[in-house]
PDB file of C-alpha atoms in Angstrom:
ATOM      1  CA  UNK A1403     145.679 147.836 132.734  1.00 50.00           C
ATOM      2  CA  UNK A1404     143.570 144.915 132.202  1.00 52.00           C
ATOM      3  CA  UNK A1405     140.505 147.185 131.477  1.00 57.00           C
ATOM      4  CA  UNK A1406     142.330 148.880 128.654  1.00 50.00           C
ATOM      5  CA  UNK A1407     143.907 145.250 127.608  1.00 52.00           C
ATOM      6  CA  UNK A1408     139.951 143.788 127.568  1.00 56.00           C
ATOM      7  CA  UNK A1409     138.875 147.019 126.050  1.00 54.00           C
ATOM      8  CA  UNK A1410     141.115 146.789 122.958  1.00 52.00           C
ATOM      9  CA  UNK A1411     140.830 142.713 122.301  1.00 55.00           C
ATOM     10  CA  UNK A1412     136.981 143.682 122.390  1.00 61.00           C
ATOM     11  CA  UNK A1413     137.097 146.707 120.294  1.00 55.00           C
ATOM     12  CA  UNK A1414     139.537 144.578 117.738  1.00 54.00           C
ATOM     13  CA  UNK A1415     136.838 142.006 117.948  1.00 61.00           C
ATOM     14  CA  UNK A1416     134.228 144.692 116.893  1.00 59.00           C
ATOM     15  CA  UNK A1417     135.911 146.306 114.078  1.00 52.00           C
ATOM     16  CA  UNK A1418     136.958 143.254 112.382  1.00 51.00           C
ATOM     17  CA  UNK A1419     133.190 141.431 112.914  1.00 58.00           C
ATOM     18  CA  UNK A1420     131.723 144.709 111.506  1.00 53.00           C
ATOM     19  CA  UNK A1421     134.392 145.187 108.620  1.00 48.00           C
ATOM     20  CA  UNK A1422     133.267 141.301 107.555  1.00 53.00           C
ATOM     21  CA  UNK A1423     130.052 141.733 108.010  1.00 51.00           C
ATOM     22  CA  UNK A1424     130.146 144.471 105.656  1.00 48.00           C
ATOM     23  CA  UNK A1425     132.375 143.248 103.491  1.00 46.00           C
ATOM     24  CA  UNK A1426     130.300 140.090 103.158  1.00 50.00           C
ATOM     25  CA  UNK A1427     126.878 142.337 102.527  1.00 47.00           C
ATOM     26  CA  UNK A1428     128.281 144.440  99.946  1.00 44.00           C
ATOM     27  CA  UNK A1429     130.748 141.885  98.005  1.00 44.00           C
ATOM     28  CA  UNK A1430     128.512 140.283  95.669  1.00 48.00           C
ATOM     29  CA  UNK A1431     131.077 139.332  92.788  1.00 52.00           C
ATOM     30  CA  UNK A1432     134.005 139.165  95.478  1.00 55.00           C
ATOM     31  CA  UNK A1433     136.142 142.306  94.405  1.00 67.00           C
ATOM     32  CA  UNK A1434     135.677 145.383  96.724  1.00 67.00           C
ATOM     33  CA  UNK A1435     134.395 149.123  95.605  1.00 83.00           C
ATOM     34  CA  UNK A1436     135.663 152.198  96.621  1.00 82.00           C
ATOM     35  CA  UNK A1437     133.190 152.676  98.907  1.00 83.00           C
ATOM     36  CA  UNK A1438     133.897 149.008 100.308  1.00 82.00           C
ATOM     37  CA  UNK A1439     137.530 149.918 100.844  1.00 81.00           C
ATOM     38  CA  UNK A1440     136.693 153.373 101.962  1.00 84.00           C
ATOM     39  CA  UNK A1441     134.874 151.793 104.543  1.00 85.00           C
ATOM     40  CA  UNK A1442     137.474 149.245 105.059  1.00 82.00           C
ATOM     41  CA  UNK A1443     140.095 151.943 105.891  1.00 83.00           C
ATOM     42  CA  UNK A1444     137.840 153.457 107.828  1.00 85.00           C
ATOM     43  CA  UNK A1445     137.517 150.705 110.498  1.00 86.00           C
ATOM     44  CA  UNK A1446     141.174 149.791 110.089  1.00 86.00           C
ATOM     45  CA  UNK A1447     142.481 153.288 111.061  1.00 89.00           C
ATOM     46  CA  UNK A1448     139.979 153.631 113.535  1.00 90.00           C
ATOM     47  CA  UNK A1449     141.211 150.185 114.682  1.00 89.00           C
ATOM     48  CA  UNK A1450     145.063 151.371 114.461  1.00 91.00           C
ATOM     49  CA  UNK A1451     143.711 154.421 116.555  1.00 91.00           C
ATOM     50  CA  UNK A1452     142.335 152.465 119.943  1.00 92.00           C
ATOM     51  CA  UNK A1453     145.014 150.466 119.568  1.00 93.00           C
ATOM     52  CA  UNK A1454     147.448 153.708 119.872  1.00 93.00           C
ATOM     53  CA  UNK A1455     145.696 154.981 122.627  1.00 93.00           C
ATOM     54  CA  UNK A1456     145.528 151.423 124.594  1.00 93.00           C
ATOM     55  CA  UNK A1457     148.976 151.510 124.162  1.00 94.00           C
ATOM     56  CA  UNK A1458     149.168 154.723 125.764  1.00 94.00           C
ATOM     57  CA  UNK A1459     146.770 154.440 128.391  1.00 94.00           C
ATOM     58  CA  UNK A1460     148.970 151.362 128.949  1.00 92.00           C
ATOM     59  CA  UNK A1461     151.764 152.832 129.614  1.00 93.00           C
ATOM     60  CA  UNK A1462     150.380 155.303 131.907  1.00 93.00           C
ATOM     61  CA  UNK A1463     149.309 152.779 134.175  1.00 93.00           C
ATOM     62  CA  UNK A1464     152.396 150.702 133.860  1.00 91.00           C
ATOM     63  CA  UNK A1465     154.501 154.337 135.007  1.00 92.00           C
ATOM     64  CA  UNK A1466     151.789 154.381 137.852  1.00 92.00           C
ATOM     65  CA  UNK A1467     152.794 150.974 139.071  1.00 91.00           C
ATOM     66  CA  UNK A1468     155.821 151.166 139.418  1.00 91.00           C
ATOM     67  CA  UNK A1469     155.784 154.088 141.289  1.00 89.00           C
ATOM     68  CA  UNK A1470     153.785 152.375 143.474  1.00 90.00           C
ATOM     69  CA  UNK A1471     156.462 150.120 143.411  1.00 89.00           C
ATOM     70  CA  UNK A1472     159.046 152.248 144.583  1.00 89.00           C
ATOM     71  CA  UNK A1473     157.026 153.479 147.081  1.00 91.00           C
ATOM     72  CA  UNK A1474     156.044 151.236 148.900  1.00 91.00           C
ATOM     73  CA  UNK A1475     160.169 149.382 148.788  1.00 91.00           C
ATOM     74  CA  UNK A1476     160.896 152.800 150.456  1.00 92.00           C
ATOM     75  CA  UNK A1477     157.986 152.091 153.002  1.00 91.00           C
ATOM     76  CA  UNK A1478     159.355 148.028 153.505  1.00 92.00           C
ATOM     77  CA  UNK A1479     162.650 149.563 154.195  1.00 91.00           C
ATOM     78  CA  UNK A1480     161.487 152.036 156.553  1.00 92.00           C
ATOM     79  CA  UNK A1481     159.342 149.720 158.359  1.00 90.00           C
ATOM     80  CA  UNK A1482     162.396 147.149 157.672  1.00 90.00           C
ATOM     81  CA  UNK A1483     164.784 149.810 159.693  1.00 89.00           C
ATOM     82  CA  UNK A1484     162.082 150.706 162.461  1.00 86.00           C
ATOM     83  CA  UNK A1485     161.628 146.867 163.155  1.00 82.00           C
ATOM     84  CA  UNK A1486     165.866 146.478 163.741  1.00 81.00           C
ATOM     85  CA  UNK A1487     165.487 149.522 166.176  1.00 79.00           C
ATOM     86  CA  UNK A1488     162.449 147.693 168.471  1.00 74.00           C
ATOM     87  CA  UNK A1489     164.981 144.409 168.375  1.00 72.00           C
ATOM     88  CA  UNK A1490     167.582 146.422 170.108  1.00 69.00           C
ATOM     89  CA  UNK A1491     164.860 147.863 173.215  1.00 68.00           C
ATOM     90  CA  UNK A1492     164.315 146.208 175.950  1.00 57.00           C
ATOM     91  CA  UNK A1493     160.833 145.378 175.101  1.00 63.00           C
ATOM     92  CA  UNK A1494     160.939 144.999 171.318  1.00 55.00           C
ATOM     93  CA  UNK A1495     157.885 142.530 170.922  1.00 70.00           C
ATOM     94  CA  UNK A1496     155.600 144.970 172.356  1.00 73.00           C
ATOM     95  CA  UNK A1497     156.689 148.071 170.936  1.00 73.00           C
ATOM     96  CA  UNK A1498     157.510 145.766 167.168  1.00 80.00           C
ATOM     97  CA  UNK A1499     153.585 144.812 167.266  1.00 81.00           C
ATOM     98  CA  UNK A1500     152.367 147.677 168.224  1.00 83.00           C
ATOM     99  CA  UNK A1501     154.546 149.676 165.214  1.00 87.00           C
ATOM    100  CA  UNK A1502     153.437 147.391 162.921  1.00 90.00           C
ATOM    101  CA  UNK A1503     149.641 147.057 163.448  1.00 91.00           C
ATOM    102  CA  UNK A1504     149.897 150.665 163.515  1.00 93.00           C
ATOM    103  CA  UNK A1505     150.909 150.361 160.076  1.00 93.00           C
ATOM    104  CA  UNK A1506     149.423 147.688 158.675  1.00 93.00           C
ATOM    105  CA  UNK A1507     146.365 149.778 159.975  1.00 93.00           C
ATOM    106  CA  UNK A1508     147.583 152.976 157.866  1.00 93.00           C
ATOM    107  CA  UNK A1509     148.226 151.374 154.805  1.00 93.00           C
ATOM    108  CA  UNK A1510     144.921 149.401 154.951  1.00 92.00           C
ATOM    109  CA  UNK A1511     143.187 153.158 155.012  1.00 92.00           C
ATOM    110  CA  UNK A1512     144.793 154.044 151.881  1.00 92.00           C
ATOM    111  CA  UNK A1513     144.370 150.328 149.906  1.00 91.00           C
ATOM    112  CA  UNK A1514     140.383 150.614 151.060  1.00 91.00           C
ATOM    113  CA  UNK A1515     139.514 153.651 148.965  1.00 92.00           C
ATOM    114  CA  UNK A1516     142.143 152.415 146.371  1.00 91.00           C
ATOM    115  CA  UNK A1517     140.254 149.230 146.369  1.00 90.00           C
ATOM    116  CA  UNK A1518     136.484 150.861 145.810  1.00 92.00           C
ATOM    117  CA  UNK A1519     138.576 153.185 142.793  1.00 93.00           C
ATOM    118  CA  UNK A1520     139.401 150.241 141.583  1.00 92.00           C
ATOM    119  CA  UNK A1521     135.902 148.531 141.452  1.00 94.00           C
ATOM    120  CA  UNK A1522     133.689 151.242 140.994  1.00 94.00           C
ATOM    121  CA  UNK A1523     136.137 152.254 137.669  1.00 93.00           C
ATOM    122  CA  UNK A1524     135.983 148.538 136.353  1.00 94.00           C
ATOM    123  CA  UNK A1525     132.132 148.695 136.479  1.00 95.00           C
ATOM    124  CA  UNK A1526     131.866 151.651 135.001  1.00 95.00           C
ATOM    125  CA  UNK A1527     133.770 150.439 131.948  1.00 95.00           C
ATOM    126  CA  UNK A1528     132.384 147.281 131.413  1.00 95.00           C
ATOM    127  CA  UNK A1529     128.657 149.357 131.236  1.00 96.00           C
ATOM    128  CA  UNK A1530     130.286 151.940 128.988  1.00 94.00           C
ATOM    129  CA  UNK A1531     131.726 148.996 126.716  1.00 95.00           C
ATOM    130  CA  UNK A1532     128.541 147.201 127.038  1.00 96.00           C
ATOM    131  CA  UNK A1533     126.867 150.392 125.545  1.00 95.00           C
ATOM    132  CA  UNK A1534     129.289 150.593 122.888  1.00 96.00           C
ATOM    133  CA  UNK A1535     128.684 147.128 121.394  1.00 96.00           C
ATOM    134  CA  UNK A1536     125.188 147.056 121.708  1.00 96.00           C
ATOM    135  CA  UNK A1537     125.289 150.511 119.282  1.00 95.00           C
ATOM    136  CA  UNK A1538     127.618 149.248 117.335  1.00 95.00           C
ATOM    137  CA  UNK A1539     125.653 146.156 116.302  1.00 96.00           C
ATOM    138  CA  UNK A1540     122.682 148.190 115.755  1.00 96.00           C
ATOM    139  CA  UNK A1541     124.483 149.957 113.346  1.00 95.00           C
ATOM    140  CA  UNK A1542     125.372 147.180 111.964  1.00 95.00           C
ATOM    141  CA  UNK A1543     122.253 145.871 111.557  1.00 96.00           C
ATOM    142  CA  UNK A1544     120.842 149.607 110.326  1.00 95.00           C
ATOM    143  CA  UNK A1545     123.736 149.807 107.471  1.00 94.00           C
ATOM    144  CA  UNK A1546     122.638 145.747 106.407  1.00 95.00           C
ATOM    145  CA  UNK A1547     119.053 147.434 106.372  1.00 95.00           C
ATOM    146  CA  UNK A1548     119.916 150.030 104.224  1.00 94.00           C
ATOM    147  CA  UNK A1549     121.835 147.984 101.694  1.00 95.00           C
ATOM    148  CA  UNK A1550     119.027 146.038 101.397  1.00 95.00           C
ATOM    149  CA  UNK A1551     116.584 148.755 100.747  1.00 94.00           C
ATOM    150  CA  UNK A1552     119.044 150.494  98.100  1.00 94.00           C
ATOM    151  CA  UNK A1553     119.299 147.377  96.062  1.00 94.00           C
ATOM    152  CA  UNK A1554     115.458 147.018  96.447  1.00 94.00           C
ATOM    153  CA  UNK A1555     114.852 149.882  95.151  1.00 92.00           C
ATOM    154  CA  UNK A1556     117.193 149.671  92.398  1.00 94.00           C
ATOM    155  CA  UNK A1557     115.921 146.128  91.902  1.00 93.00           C
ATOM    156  CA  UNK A1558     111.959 147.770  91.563  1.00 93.00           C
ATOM    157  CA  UNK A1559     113.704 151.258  89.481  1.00 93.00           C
ATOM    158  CA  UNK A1560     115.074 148.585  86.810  1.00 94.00           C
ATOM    159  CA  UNK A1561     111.513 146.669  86.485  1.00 94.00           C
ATOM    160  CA  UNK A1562     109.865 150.343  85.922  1.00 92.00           C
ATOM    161  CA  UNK A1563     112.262 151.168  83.417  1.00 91.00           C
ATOM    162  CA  UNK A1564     112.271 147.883  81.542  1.00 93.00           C
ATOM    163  CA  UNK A1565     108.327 148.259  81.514  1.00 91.00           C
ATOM    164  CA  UNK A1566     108.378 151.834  80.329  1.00 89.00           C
ATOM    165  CA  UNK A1567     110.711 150.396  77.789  1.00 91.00           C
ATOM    166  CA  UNK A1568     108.732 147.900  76.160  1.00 91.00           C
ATOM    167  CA  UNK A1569     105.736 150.317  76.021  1.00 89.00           C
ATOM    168  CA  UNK A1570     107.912 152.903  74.271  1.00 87.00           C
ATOM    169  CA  UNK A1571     108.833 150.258  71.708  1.00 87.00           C
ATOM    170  CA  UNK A1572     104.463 148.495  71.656  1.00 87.00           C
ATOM    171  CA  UNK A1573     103.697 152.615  70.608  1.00 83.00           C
ATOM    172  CA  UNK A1574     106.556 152.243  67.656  1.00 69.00           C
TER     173      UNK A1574
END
């Protein structure tokens, strides 16, 4: 849950520094064009999108706990009703300790592999996100280089044309 709650801050974080840095390369005279806000909606419903499925992924693992929950209340009462039956032997601090290691011992087999799950799952995403951002800024950084190189050659396409210009009108 706190994977999916880092994942979407992060990804938030992402769309909104690449919509501005966008914005801010193509808004020269401060309104936007239509391929600005085309762009714009773009990374906002692709925003809306991970935040849907964060929300959902969420909720999965919120159902998840709480069956846990409920299963392991049914395992303290069990283990709640087993103690109350040792109290009663003759012997019931022998047989209690020996119960309850036995148990503690069983549930420590199933948290272990939980545990490494857990881990191994964590690292996993925090490469996979790690991938993701360091793409995503090199897009970034490819779409800033092509807006550059579009209004360069625009810039040198104008020049050409002014020149052929002004030697169509030196031949008049």
């Amino acid at each position: 849950m706190m994977q999916t709650q880092r994942q979407g801050s992060e990804q938030e974080q992402q769309a909104l520094t690449q919509f501005g840095q966008i914005s801010g390369n193509l808004s020269f005279n401060g309104t936007l064009t239509k391929e600005e806000e085309e762009m714009s909606k773009s990374v906002l419903s692709t925003f809306r999108a991970k935040e849907e499925e964060i929300e959902k992924k969420k909720l999965e693992v919120k159902e998840r706990v709480q069956a846990q929950l409920g299963r392991i209340e049914e395992e303290t009462k069990r283990l709640s009703n087993i103690r109350e039956e040792l109290e009663a032997l003759a012997d019931p601090m022998k047989k209690e300790v020996s119960l309850v290691r036995k148990k503690i011992d069983a549930v420590n087999k199933e948290l272990k592999p939980l545990g490494h799950t857990c881990q191994k799952k964590e690292r996993e995403y925090k490469e996979a996100l790690e991938a993701f951002t360091e793409k995503n800024k090199e897009k970034v950084q490819l779409i800033t280089r092509l807006m550059e190189l579009v209004s360069e050659s625009e810039r040198l396409r104008m020049k050409k044309l002014e020149e052929l210009s002004k030697s169509v009108e030196t031949i008049r």
